[in-house]
Structures are given as structure tokens and as C-alpha cells.
Coordinates of C-alpha atoms in Angstrom, one line a residue:
Chain I
M1 CA -38.8 9.6 -6.9
G2 CA -37.3 6.9 -5.5
I3 CA -35.6 6.8 -2.1
R4 CA -32.8 9.8 -1.7
I5 CA -29.7 9.5 0.8
Y6 CA -28.3 13.0 0.9
G7 CA -24.3 13.6 1.7
R8 CA -21.8 15.9 0.2
S9 CA -20.3 15.8 -3.7
A10 CA -16.9 14.3 -3.6
F11 CA -16.5 14.3 -7.0
R12 CA -18.5 16.2 -9.6
G13 CA -21.2 14.0 -12.4
I14 CA -23.9 12.1 -12.5
A15 CA -23.8 8.5 -13.1
R16 CA -26.9 5.4 -12.7
G17 CA -25.9 1.9 -12.3
K18 CA -26.4 -1.5 -10.4
A19 CA -25.3 -1.5 -7.0
L20 CA -22.6 -3.2 -5.8
V21 CA -22.5 -3.1 -1.8
S22 CA -20.4 -4.1 1.1
R23 CA -19.4 -3.2 4.4
E24 CA -16.2 -4.2 3.9
T25 CA -13.4 -2.6 2.3
I26 CA -11.4 -3.9 -0.6
Q27 CA -8.0 -4.0 -1.4
G28 CA -6.9 -2.5 -4.4
W29 CA -3.5 -4.0 -4.6
S30 CA -4.7 -8.2 -5.6
G31 CA -8.0 -6.8 -5.1
I32 CA -9.4 -6.4 -8.5
D33 CA -8.1 -7.3 -11.9
E34 CA -7.7 -3.7 -14.0
E35 CA -7.6 -5.2 -17.2
T36 CA -11.3 -7.3 -16.6
G37 CA -12.5 -4.9 -13.7
I38 CA -12.9 -8.2 -11.9
I39 CA -12.4 -8.7 -8.0
V40 CA -10.1 -11.2 -7.2
E41 CA -9.7 -10.7 -2.8
I42 CA -10.0 -13.8 -1.8
G43 CA -12.8 -14.5 0.5
H44 CA -14.5 -10.6 -0.3
P45 CA -18.1 -11.2 -0.8
F46 CA -17.6 -9.3 -4.4
E47 CA -15.4 -11.9 -5.2
G48 CA -15.2 -12.9 -9.1
L49 CA -17.7 -10.2 -9.8
C50 CA -17.0 -7.2 -12.1
I51 CA -17.2 -3.5 -11.1
T52 CA -17.4 -2.2 -14.3
G53 CA -20.2 0.2 -15.0
S54 CA -21.1 -0.5 -11.3
I55 CA -22.3 2.0 -8.6
L56 CA -19.6 0.7 -6.2
I57 CA -20.4 1.4 -2.4
I58 CA -18.2 0.2 0.2
S59 CA -16.5 1.3 3.7
G60 CA -13.3 2.4 2.2
G61 CA -9.6 1.8 1.0
K62 CA -7.3 -0.9 2.8
G63 CA -3.7 -2.3 2.1
S64 CA -1.6 -1.3 -0.2
N65 CA -1.1 2.7 -1.0
G66 CA -1.0 1.5 -4.5
W67 CA -5.3 1.4 -3.6
S68 CA -6.2 4.1 -6.1
C69 CA -3.4 3.3 -9.3
H70 CA -5.8 0.1 -9.9
F71 CA -8.9 2.0 -10.0
H72 CA -7.2 4.6 -12.7
A73 CA -5.9 1.6 -14.3
A74 CA -9.3 -0.2 -14.7
K75 CA -10.4 3.7 -15.9
I76 CA -7.9 3.6 -19.0
S77 CA -9.0 -0.2 -19.6
G78 CA -12.5 1.1 -19.6
K79 CA -13.5 -1.1 -16.7
C80 CA -13.9 1.4 -14.0
P81 CA -17.4 1.9 -12.0
A82 CA -19.8 4.5 -13.1
G83 CA -19.6 5.9 -9.8
M84 CA -18.7 5.2 -6.1
V85 CA -20.2 5.5 -2.7
F86 CA -18.0 6.0 0.7
P87 CA -20.0 6.6 3.7
K88 CA -16.6 8.4 4.8
M89 CA -13.8 9.9 2.7
D90 CA -10.1 8.3 3.3
S91 CA -7.1 9.2 1.4
R92 CA -6.9 6.1 -0.6
T93 CA -10.6 6.5 -1.8
G94 CA -9.9 10.5 -2.2
V95 CA -7.4 10.0 -4.9
A96 CA -9.4 7.2 -6.5
A97 CA -12.3 9.5 -6.8
V98 CA -10.4 12.1 -8.5
V99 CA -8.0 9.5 -10.9
T100 CA -10.8 7.9 -11.7
G101 CA -12.7 11.2 -12.5
V102 CA -16.1 9.3 -12.0
P103 CA -19.2 10.9 -9.5
V104 CA -18.7 10.6 -6.0
V105 CA -21.0 10.9 -2.7
T106 CA -19.8 10.9 0.5
D107 CA -20.6 11.9 4.1
L108 CA -24.5 10.2 3.6
E109 CA -26.6 11.3 6.4
E110 CA -27.9 7.7 6.5
D111 CA -26.7 4.1 6.6
V112 CA -26.2 3.7 3.2
F113 CA -25.4 -0.2 4.3
D114 CA -28.9 -0.5 5.3
I115 CA -30.8 1.1 2.6
V116 CA -29.1 0.2 -0.8
K117 CA -28.1 -3.3 -1.5
T118 CA -26.2 -5.2 -4.3
G119 CA -28.2 -5.4 -7.7
D120 CA -30.6 -2.1 -6.7
Y121 CA -30.2 0.2 -9.7
V122 CA -29.0 3.8 -8.5
E123 CA -28.2 7.2 -9.4
V124 CA -25.0 8.9 -8.0
N125 CA -25.2 12.6 -8.2
G126 CA -21.8 14.2 -7.8
D127 CA -23.2 17.6 -8.8
E128 CA -25.9 18.1 -5.7
G129 CA -24.4 15.3 -3.4
Y130 CA -27.0 12.6 -3.2
I131 CA -27.9 8.9 -4.0
E132 CA -31.2 7.5 -5.3
I133 CA -32.3 4.5 -5.8
I134 CA -34.3 4.2 -8.8
D135 CA -35.4 0.6 -8.7
K136 CA -35.4 -1.7 -5.7
E137 CA -33.5 -5.2 -7.2
G138 CA -36.3 -8.1 -7.5
E139 CA -39.1 -5.4 -7.8
Chain S
M1 CA -14.3 25.4 1.3
L2 CA -10.7 24.9 0.8
R3 CA -8.6 28.2 1.0
L4 CA -5.4 29.0 -0.7
T5 CA -2.5 30.9 0.1
D6 CA -1.6 33.7 -2.7
Y7 CA 1.6 31.5 -3.7
E8 CA -0.8 28.5 -3.8
Q9 CA -3.7 30.4 -6.4
E10 CA -0.4 31.9 -8.5
M11 CA 0.9 28.3 -9.0
L12 CA -2.6 26.9 -10.1
N13 CA -2.7 30.0 -12.6
G14 CA 0.5 28.6 -14.1
K15 CA 2.6 30.7 -13.0
Y16 CA 5.2 28.3 -12.1
G17 CA 5.0 26.0 -14.7
K18 CA 2.6 23.7 -16.7
L19 CA 3.4 20.2 -14.7
K20 CA 3.3 22.3 -11.0
E21 CA 0.0 23.5 -12.4
C22 CA -1.5 20.3 -13.0
A23 CA -0.4 18.4 -10.0
L24 CA -1.6 21.4 -7.8
K25 CA -5.1 21.0 -10.0
K26 CA -5.3 17.5 -8.7
I27 CA -4.5 17.9 -5.0
V28 CA -7.1 20.7 -4.9
E29 CA -9.3 18.4 -6.3
Y30 CA -8.1 15.9 -4.0
A31 CA -8.7 18.4 -1.2
N32 CA -12.1 18.9 -2.1
A33 CA -12.9 15.2 -2.1
L34 CA -11.7 14.9 1.9
N35 CA -13.3 18.2 2.8
A36 CA -10.2 20.0 3.4
E37 CA -10.1 23.8 4.3
E38 CA -6.7 24.0 3.4
L39 CA -3.2 22.5 2.1
A40 CA 0.0 21.2 3.7
E41 CA 3.6 21.9 2.5
V42 CA 5.2 18.3 1.9
T43 CA 8.7 19.0 2.4
M44 CA 9.5 14.8 1.2
A45 CA 7.8 12.4 -1.2
H46 CA 8.9 8.6 -1.5
I47 CA 7.7 8.1 -4.9
F48 CA 6.4 4.9 -6.7
C49 CA 9.3 4.9 -9.8
G50 CA 9.8 2.6 -12.5
N51 CA 7.7 0.4 -15.3
H52 CA 5.8 -0.7 -12.8
G53 CA 2.8 -3.7 -13.9
Y54 CA -0.4 -1.3 -13.6
L55 CA 1.4 0.8 -16.2
N56 CA 1.0 -1.8 -18.8
V57 CA -2.8 -0.8 -19.3
M58 CA -1.8 2.3 -21.5
K59 CA -0.3 -0.2 -24.1
S60 CA 2.1 2.6 -24.9
D61 CA 5.7 2.7 -25.4
N62 CA 5.7 6.1 -25.1
V63 CA 7.3 7.3 -21.5
E64 CA 5.8 11.0 -21.5
E65 CA 2.6 9.6 -22.3
I66 CA 2.3 7.2 -19.7
I67 CA 3.3 9.5 -17.0
S68 CA 1.2 12.2 -18.2
Q69 CA -1.7 10.2 -18.1
M70 CA -1.2 7.4 -15.5
Q71 CA 0.7 10.0 -12.8
Y72 CA -1.3 13.5 -13.6
C73 CA -4.4 12.4 -15.5
S74 CA -3.5 14.4 -18.7
D75 CA -4.1 13.6 -22.1
E76 CA -1.9 16.4 -23.0
L77 CA 2.2 15.7 -22.8
L78 CA 3.6 17.3 -19.7
P79 CA 6.8 19.1 -19.5
Q80 CA 9.3 17.6 -16.6
E81 CA 9.7 20.3 -14.4
K82 CA 11.9 19.8 -11.1
F83 CA 9.9 18.4 -7.8
L84 CA 9.4 20.9 -5.1
A85 CA 9.9 18.6 -2.5
Y86 CA 12.8 16.2 -1.9
A87 CA 12.2 12.8 -3.9
Q88 CA 12.9 9.4 -3.3
S89 CA 12.5 6.6 -5.1
D90 CA 10.4 3.5 -3.8
C91 CA 10.7 -0.3 -5.2
G92 CA 11.0 -0.3 -9.0
P93 CA 10.2 -3.6 -11.0
I94 CA 13.4 -5.0 -11.7
D95 CA 16.7 -5.0 -9.6
T96 CA 18.4 -2.5 -11.8
I97 CA 21.6 -4.1 -11.6
N98 CA 20.8 -8.0 -11.0
Y99 CA 17.9 -8.1 -13.5
S100 CA 19.1 -11.0 -15.6
K101 CA 19.0 -13.2 -12.2
M102 CA 15.5 -12.7 -11.9
G103 CA 14.4 -13.5 -15.3
V104 CA 14.3 -9.9 -16.5
T105 CA 15.7 -9.3 -20.5
N106 CA 17.9 -6.6 -21.3
E107 CA 14.7 -4.7 -23.2
E108 CA 12.8 -4.6 -19.6
A109 CA 16.0 -3.3 -18.2
R110 CA 16.1 -0.4 -20.4
K111 CA 12.8 0.4 -20.7
N112 CA 12.4 0.5 -17.0
Q113 CA 15.7 2.7 -17.1
E114 CA 14.3 5.2 -19.1
F115 CA 11.5 5.8 -16.6
L116 CA 14.1 6.2 -13.7
E117 CA 16.1 8.6 -16.1
Y118 CA 13.0 10.7 -16.3
Y119 CA 12.4 11.3 -12.8
K120 CA 16.5 11.4 -11.9
K121 CA 15.6 14.8 -14.6
Q122 CA 13.0 16.0 -12.2
G123 CA 15.4 15.7 -9.2
A124 CA 14.3 12.4 -7.6
N125 CA 17.0 10.1 -5.7
I126 CA 16.9 6.9 -7.2
V127 CA 17.1 4.5 -3.9
G128 CA 14.4 1.7 -4.9
T129 CA 13.1 0.6 -1.4
C130 CA 10.1 0.2 0.8
V131 CA 12.1 0.8 3.6
P132 CA 12.9 4.7 2.8
Y133 CA 13.6 5.3 6.6
M134 CA 16.4 3.0 6.3
C135 CA 18.0 5.0 3.4
G136 CA 17.8 8.7 4.1
F137 CA 14.2 9.1 4.0
I138 CA 13.0 10.9 7.8
P139 CA 10.7 13.1 8.0
L140 CA 11.1 14.3 11.4
A141 CA 8.1 14.8 13.7
G142 CA 5.2 17.2 12.6
E143 CA 7.1 16.9 9.2
H144 CA 4.3 16.5 6.1
Y145 CA 5.8 13.8 3.8
V146 CA 4.0 11.5 1.2
S147 CA 5.1 7.6 0.7
S148 CA 3.8 4.9 -1.3
E149 CA 4.8 2.9 1.1
S150 CA 1.9 1.6 3.2
H151 CA 4.0 0.5 6.4
A152 CA 6.5 3.3 5.7
V153 CA 3.6 5.9 6.5
T154 CA 2.8 3.8 9.7
L155 CA 5.5 3.9 10.8
M156 CA 7.3 7.4 10.3
N157 CA 3.6 8.6 12.0
S158 CA 3.7 6.1 14.6
L159 CA 7.4 5.8 15.4
W160 CA 8.7 9.6 15.1
S161 CA 5.1 11.7 14.9
A162 CA 5.2 12.7 11.1
C163 CA 2.6 13.6 9.3
G164 CA 1.7 11.4 6.0
N165 CA -1.7 9.9 4.9
S166 CA -1.8 6.8 3.0
D167 CA -2.9 8.5 -0.8
G168 CA -1.7 6.1 -3.4
L169 CA 0.8 6.4 -6.1
E170 CA -0.6 9.5 -8.1
A171 CA -1.2 11.9 -4.6
G172 CA 2.3 10.7 -4.3
F173 CA 3.9 12.4 -7.5
W174 CA 1.5 15.2 -7.9
S175 CA 2.7 16.3 -4.2
A176 CA 6.1 16.1 -5.2
V177 CA 5.6 18.5 -8.0
C178 CA 4.1 20.9 -5.9
G179 CA 5.2 20.5 -2.3
R180 CA 1.2 20.4 -1.4
T181 CA -1.3 17.9 0.1
P182 CA -4.7 18.5 1.6
K183 CA -3.8 19.3 5.2
W184 CA -6.3 16.6 6.3
G185 CA -6.4 13.3 8.4
N186 CA -3.0 12.3 9.8
H187 CA -1.6 16.2 9.0
I188 CA -4.1 17.4 11.6
K189 CA -2.9 16.2 15.2
E190 CA -6.1 16.3 16.6
N191 CA -7.0 13.5 14.2
R192 CA -4.2 10.8 15.2
K193 CA -5.7 9.6 18.4
G194 CA -6.1 6.1 19.3
T195 CA -9.7 4.7 18.6
H196 CA -9.4 0.8 19.4
V197 CA -7.5 -0.4 22.0
F198 CA -6.0 -3.8 21.5
N199 CA -4.8 -5.9 25.0
I200 CA -2.3 -8.0 24.0
L201 CA -2.6 -11.5 26.2
C202 CA -0.3 -13.5 24.8
D203 CA 4.1 -13.2 24.2
I204 CA 5.1 -11.3 21.3
E205 CA 9.2 -11.6 21.0
S206 CA 10.3 -13.4 17.1
S207 CA 9.6 -11.4 13.9
M208 CA 6.8 -13.7 13.1
D209 CA 5.5 -13.2 16.2
W210 CA 5.2 -9.5 15.7
D211 CA 4.2 -10.5 11.7
L212 CA 1.4 -12.5 12.7
L213 CA 0.2 -10.2 15.7
G214 CA 0.2 -7.1 12.9
Y215 CA -2.2 -9.4 10.8
T216 CA -3.9 -10.0 13.4
I217 CA -4.6 -7.0 14.3
G218 CA -5.2 -5.5 10.7
R219 CA -8.1 -8.2 10.5
K220 CA -9.7 -7.5 13.3
L221 CA -9.4 -3.6 12.9
P222 CA -12.8 -1.8 11.7
T223 CA -12.2 0.3 8.6
H224 CA -11.0 4.3 9.4
S225 CA -10.1 3.1 13.0
I226 CA -6.4 3.7 14.8
P227 CA -5.3 1.0 17.2
V228 CA -3.6 1.3 20.2
I229 CA -0.9 -1.3 21.2
N230 CA -1.6 -2.3 25.3
G231 CA 0.0 -4.7 27.7
L232 CA 2.8 -5.4 25.6
T233 CA 5.2 -7.4 27.9
T234 CA 8.6 -7.3 25.8
R235 CA 10.4 -4.4 24.2
P236 CA 9.8 -4.5 19.9
N237 CA 13.0 -3.6 17.8
I238 CA 12.8 -1.7 14.3
F239 CA 13.3 -5.1 12.5
N240 CA 10.0 -6.7 14.1
I241 CA 8.3 -3.2 13.7
K242 CA 8.6 -3.5 10.3
Y243 CA 7.0 -6.7 9.6
F244 CA 4.0 -5.9 12.3
F245 CA 3.1 -2.7 10.0
A246 CA 3.9 -4.5 6.8
A247 CA 1.3 -7.1 8.0
M248 CA -1.3 -4.9 9.8
A249 CA -1.4 -2.4 6.4
T250 CA -2.1 -5.6 4.6
T251 CA -5.3 -6.4 6.4
S252 CA -6.2 -2.9 7.3
G253 CA -5.6 0.5 6.6
P254 CA -4.0 1.9 9.5
E255 CA -1.7 4.9 8.7
M256 CA -1.3 5.8 12.9
C257 CA -1.1 3.0 15.4
H258 CA 0.3 3.9 18.7
I259 CA 1.8 1.5 20.6
V260 CA 2.1 2.2 24.3
G261 CA 5.3 3.5 26.0
I262 CA 6.7 3.5 22.5
S263 CA 5.7 5.9 20.2
P264 CA 6.0 9.6 21.0
E265 CA 2.0 10.1 21.1
A266 CA 1.4 7.3 23.2
P267 CA 3.4 7.5 26.9
D268 CA 0.5 6.0 28.5
L269 CA -3.1 4.4 27.4
E270 CA -5.1 7.7 28.6
T271 CA -2.5 9.8 26.2
A272 CA -2.9 7.3 22.8
L273 CA -6.6 8.0 23.7
G274 CA -6.6 11.5 23.9
G275 CA -8.7 11.0 27.1
K276 CA -11.8 9.9 25.7
E277 CA -13.0 5.8 25.9
P278 CA -11.9 3.4 23.2
V279 CA -14.3 2.9 20.8
S280 CA -13.9 -1.2 21.9
T281 CA -11.3 -3.1 23.4
I282 CA -10.1 -6.0 21.8
N283 CA -8.1 -9.3 23.2
I284 CA -5.1 -10.7 21.2
R285 CA -4.6 -14.1 22.6
A286 CA -2.1 -17.1 21.3
C287 CA -5.2 -18.8 19.3
D288 CA -5.5 -15.7 17.5
L289 CA -2.1 -15.5 16.2
Q290 CA -2.6 -19.2 15.1
E291 CA -5.7 -18.2 13.4
S292 CA -4.0 -16.0 11.2
F293 CA -1.1 -18.6 11.0
E294 CA -3.3 -20.8 9.4
I295 CA -5.1 -18.5 7.1
L296 CA -1.9 -17.5 5.5
N297 CA -1.1 -21.4 5.1
I298 CA -4.3 -22.7 4.0
N299 CA -3.3 -24.9 0.8
E300 CA -4.9 -28.2 -0.6
N301 CA -1.5 -29.8 -0.4
K302 CA -1.7 -31.1 4.0
N303 CA 1.8 -33.0 3.1
D304 CA 5.7 -31.7 3.3
T305 CA 6.1 -30.5 0.0
K306 CA 8.7 -30.1 -2.4
I307 CA 10.0 -26.5 -2.1
D308 CA 10.4 -24.3 -5.2
Y309 CA 11.0 -20.6 -4.7
I310 CA 11.2 -19.6 -1.2
S311 CA 11.7 -15.7 -1.0
M312 CA 12.6 -13.3 1.9
G313 CA 13.2 -9.9 3.1
C314 CA 10.0 -8.4 2.9
P315 CA 9.9 -5.4 3.9
H316 CA 13.4 -5.3 2.8
Y317 CA 16.0 -6.4 5.1
S318 CA 18.1 -4.2 6.8
I319 CA 22.2 -5.0 7.1
E320 CA 21.4 -6.5 10.7
E321 CA 19.0 -9.1 9.1
L322 CA 21.4 -9.6 6.3
R323 CA 24.0 -9.9 9.3
Q324 CA 21.5 -12.9 10.6
I325 CA 20.9 -14.7 7.0
A326 CA 24.6 -14.8 6.7
N327 CA 25.2 -16.3 10.0
L328 CA 22.2 -18.9 8.7
L329 CA 23.6 -19.7 5.8
D330 CA 27.2 -20.2 7.2
G331 CA 28.7 -23.1 5.1
K332 CA 25.5 -24.6 4.2
K333 CA 24.0 -25.2 1.0
I334 CA 20.9 -24.5 -1.0
S335 CA 18.9 -27.7 -2.3
N336 CA 19.1 -27.5 -6.1
N337 CA 15.8 -28.2 -5.9
T338 CA 14.9 -24.7 -4.4
V339 CA 15.5 -21.0 -5.6
L340 CA 16.0 -18.5 -2.5
H341 CA 15.9 -14.7 -2.7
I342 CA 17.2 -12.5 -0.3
W343 CA 15.8 -8.9 -0.6
T344 CA 17.0 -5.6 0.0
A345 CA 17.7 -1.6 -0.3
P346 CA 20.4 -0.5 -2.9
P347 CA 22.5 1.1 -0.8
I348 CA 22.0 -1.3 1.9
K349 CA 23.3 -4.2 -0.5
Y350 CA 26.3 -2.1 -1.1
T351 CA 26.9 -2.5 2.7
A352 CA 26.4 -6.1 2.8
D353 CA 28.5 -6.7 -0.1
S354 CA 31.6 -4.7 2.0
C355 CA 30.9 -6.5 5.4
G356 CA 31.5 -10.0 3.2
Y357 CA 27.4 -11.1 3.7
T358 CA 26.7 -10.8 0.3
E359 CA 29.6 -13.5 -0.6
T360 CA 28.5 -15.5 2.6
I361 CA 24.9 -15.6 1.6
E362 CA 25.6 -16.3 -2.0
N363 CA 28.5 -19.1 -1.7
S364 CA 25.3 -21.1 -0.4
G365 CA 23.3 -20.7 -3.3
A366 CA 20.9 -18.0 -2.3
I367 CA 20.8 -15.0 -4.3
V368 CA 21.0 -11.5 -3.2
L369 CA 18.8 -8.8 -5.1
T370 CA 17.7 -5.3 -4.5
G371 CA 15.4 -2.7 -4.8
T372 CA 12.0 -5.0 -5.7
C373 CA 10.5 -8.0 -4.7
P374 CA 8.1 -10.7 -6.4
L375 CA 4.9 -8.8 -4.8
T376 CA 6.0 -5.7 -6.9
S377 CA 7.9 -7.0 -9.5
G378 CA 5.1 -9.7 -10.8
K379 CA 8.2 -12.0 -11.0
M380 CA 8.8 -15.7 -9.5
P381 CA 11.2 -18.1 -11.2
E382 CA 10.0 -20.0 -14.0
N383 CA 8.0 -23.2 -13.3
T384 CA 7.6 -22.2 -9.3
K385 CA 4.6 -24.4 -7.9
T386 CA 5.1 -24.1 -4.4
V387 CA 6.6 -20.7 -2.9
A388 CA 7.3 -19.9 0.8
F389 CA 7.7 -16.5 2.6
D390 CA 8.4 -15.2 5.9
S391 CA 6.4 -12.5 5.3
A392 CA 2.7 -12.6 5.8
K393 CA 2.6 -9.2 3.1
Q394 CA 3.7 -11.4 0.4
A395 CA 1.8 -14.7 1.2
H396 CA -1.3 -12.3 1.7
Y397 CA -1.0 -10.8 -1.8
I398 CA 0.9 -13.3 -4.2
K399 CA -2.2 -15.9 -3.4
P400 CA -4.8 -14.5 -5.5
N401 CA -2.6 -13.7 -8.6
K402 CA -0.6 -16.5 -9.1
N403 CA -1.6 -20.4 -9.3
V404 CA 0.8 -21.3 -6.6
E405 CA 0.7 -23.0 -3.6
V406 CA 1.8 -20.3 -0.6
Y407 CA 3.2 -21.3 2.4
Y408 CA 4.4 -19.3 5.2
G409 CA 6.9 -19.4 8.1
S410 CA 9.4 -17.6 10.0
I411 CA 13.2 -16.7 9.3
E412 CA 14.7 -20.2 10.3
K413 CA 11.9 -22.3 8.8
C414 CA 12.7 -21.0 5.5
I415 CA 16.3 -20.9 5.6
N416 CA 16.1 -24.5 6.7
S417 CA 13.5 -25.4 4.1
A418 CA 15.3 -23.8 1.6
I419 CA 18.7 -26.1 2.6
K420 CA 16.4 -29.1 2.9
G421 CA 14.2 -28.3 -0.3
I422 CA 11.1 -29.3 1.8
W423 CA 8.5 -28.0 3.4
E424 CA 7.7 -29.2 6.2
V425 CA 3.9 -28.4 7.3

């Protein structure tokens, strides 16, 4: 068993994928391209990366209230993340969890940003409320 | 654990109709995602109506299908039940009357109208503005509302203690239909206390100062914190404040912002903080605003440049701002090089028409448009290579999406540049 961080389930289901991890939030409007899943926010650490099939681990939403709709549209295009992790929920991410319907875990007991790195292969368990590192990047 | 009332349980069981059942089901899922314990009654909903760009992913012409999927996450077509909350439309993707002046075809306008008719049948007032609080949407202190416009949430929470969260477009429709939202976040009084103090150590006077102050605070504000604005030497007016919150809600996600001496929940610094020590105190100086100004004006071109397009009125101009624009343009002519669009709310344009401001503005060659903006419509005049805004929000968001040079400046700078046809750097 890999390292597990326990928290609370925000949306049901289980998913695995490569982690995209940033303490920074991300903007929805002019933040992600819903047709390609590519992050377009200028200066964001993820700029140019693709969220499709990833486990997106960020601190929350920012910018326009049109946040969830861009993840929702990416879902319809088949380009949304496989799962998401937010250390704390907010109203933008709460709606995004519901409209994408992917597993989401929140209220984590430890600082996920210290433990999980971009590229790690992780599981989000939205049924039991934890995230597990299956494979560390580069190991 | 979420507790529902008998009435809510009946609605969830389908007693009051399929759409209400579906909308409440989503609100319940949303409440569970947030770990809310109960629901709040929503009386007002400001919703994102129209054939907006993000709906294109559906690759469908069927309005019912698009609405069922994109607003309620339903593969099944849902019935058109009445909204339970008072509902008013936010910006749409086009000016519904003068759309041809913004390069929209009759067919696109017809399609958008189909959406608007759909929402009208559900009881929505089609007003079409991001400044709902200037056109009939005024939730009172303690009243629970939803709004799809980020700065409107910050403004209505902070200036008169109404209760709303930045939920997102879908949740706006869910709440409009079922009259409920999770009782969470800003819907609970104790959650609204300030966490970070911003001491303002420079003079903030013009709308551009307020715009840059909002952009700057947003850049420095940690996620999920509530700013307290302290030490202002001048009082803002409502026109300054809409720039301030629009810019702040661009670089961060504040749903509440205490302005000491102005916000009802912040008669003094101590009350704003709920008697607690702030998590941190941040000083804002003129150099911080200058830094924001430079971020908004990052361009490869460092010389004076021919300006193709200038767009003003984000958030939508009030009648007083239109009067000022009319005064600045009175007797002047816009350069043939430049298209100047002035954006406002449809009801405000009606007033500007009767006051003569529209005529004065349009005699200069500028065009007064309503109900949308370059950002929401995704449209700028054809062949635009250089564009300028008096709004940090527009300048910030337009940059990643369009292959254009973006400039940012004051109202006066924008007007003077439109007259010269040149943006002086």
C-alpha cells in the first residue's frame, strides 16, 4: 500500500491518474480550454499542460463565477480530469465536483502539497475519502 | 450530515415536478460536497442566460437538450417549470438589438433569442447585465441569493450584507428552480469575518486607482481568505467600487471584502475581524499598484502604436458614467483607425437615449452597445491586432485567448487614444 492521506469524500467514485499539483488556484474563465483540456492561464505553473485524465490537486477556484462550467464543458468534450483533490472546498470547486461527477476528496488530514508531486500516479477514493500514492514519479 | 425539511424532501421525491426534483438533487449533491448541514431559502437568482460560448461543446442545435445537459447535468430532456426564486438574466453573448454592430449574424441572434424565450417562459426577467444591482436585483441584508457575476457577489455581500457565494453558472439555475442553496460559506454570518488586513498607504482616488487596487489585493490574497480594507484616506463611490471588486474577483476569489467604515459588517477594524487577530497584515503602496499596471500592459511592442479597438464599460457603465463619457466625447471625433465600443445595461441605455448621451457619444463615431462585452461575447471587431480597455478584468482575461496586443489605461486615456487613433506607451 502506498502513502495514504485521509480526508472526506466530496464526490463519490474511484479514479487513478497522474497528479497535477499546485498550491496555486486556477482560473476557469480563460484558464482552461474546454475543447482540448489545456491550461491557458498566463503565468500559471500548469500553463500549456493538459488536465485530461489527470488527478487535479489545487487549492481552490478563483476568478469568474463561470468556473465550474469550464470543467463541465471539458467533461462533455471528454477532456476533464479523472479525479480532483481540494484541501478545502469552496463554492466554485463544490459545483465543479457535482457537474463533472468525478471522484473528489477534500478536508485532508495532512498537507497534500508537501506529499504529492506532479507526475505521481495516485488514486482518489471518493467512496472512502482518501488519496493514495500508487507510484512516486521517477521511482 | 445534510438535514432536509419535509417540503425539501417532498420536492426531492418529485412531488412538485421533475425539473425541481432534478435541480434539488444537484443542490443536495453540492451541499454534500461542501459538508453543509442544511439548505437556505434563495429568494433571488441572477442567472447566465443565452447561447454562451461554453455551450458549443454540446455540438447540438437543440436548446432543450443543451439546457438539460449543461445546466442540470441530465441526458433526459427536462420540462420547462417556473423558477421558484425571482430570476434575472446576467450578460448574454450579444447585444440583442444592435447585434449587427458587433458583427453578429441574424442567425446567431435568432439562436440566442431561442434561449432567452426558453428562460422567459420559466419566469426570468431578461435584463442582460453584470450590474444587476443597478437594474432591480437588490437582495437585502441577510437575504440569500445566487449570482453568476463574481464582482456582483462580492459587492452585494460587502456593501449591504446580502448572502451569496460564487457558486457557478449551473448552481445559479438549480437555485432559481428549487429556491434552495447549501447553507454554507457566506450564508452563515460567522463565516464572513475578515482574515487579512490590507493597509492602504497610498491615495486611491480615480476609478483606475480602485481598479488597480482590486487587482493588486487579489494578487496578494491567499485562497479562501477575506480581505479587510483599512486606512483609506478617501471614500469610494459605487462606480469606483464596481471596478474595485471586478478586478479583485479576477486575480482572486473573494466573495466578501470588508471596507472599514463603509461595509455594514465593518464599522471598525476590530468588528470586521470579529475581535480576532488577523492572519496577516499586508501594506499596499503606490509601487504595488504600479506593478499591477505593468502586468496589465505587458506587450512586445514598446512604442506608441496604432490602436484598432477600445472597449469601455466593464462592469457595465452606469448612467452617470455614460454622462461622463458623453461629456468627454462631446464635439469630438473618433479616429478612423479605431473602433470604440461603450458597454452598458439595456435599461441604462434606454435612459441614456432619453438623456441624449447616446446621441452625443455616437456622434463622435463611438458605438453604445448593451448586454454583453468582448470577454463574455468572445467577439472583437474583425482584424483587431491592438486593443485597449479601462478595465483590468477585461485586459487580464482577453490576453490568453486572443492573439492581440492588450493595453490598459484610465477612462481619459482610453477616450483620448480613441480620438488620436494612437495608444501612447
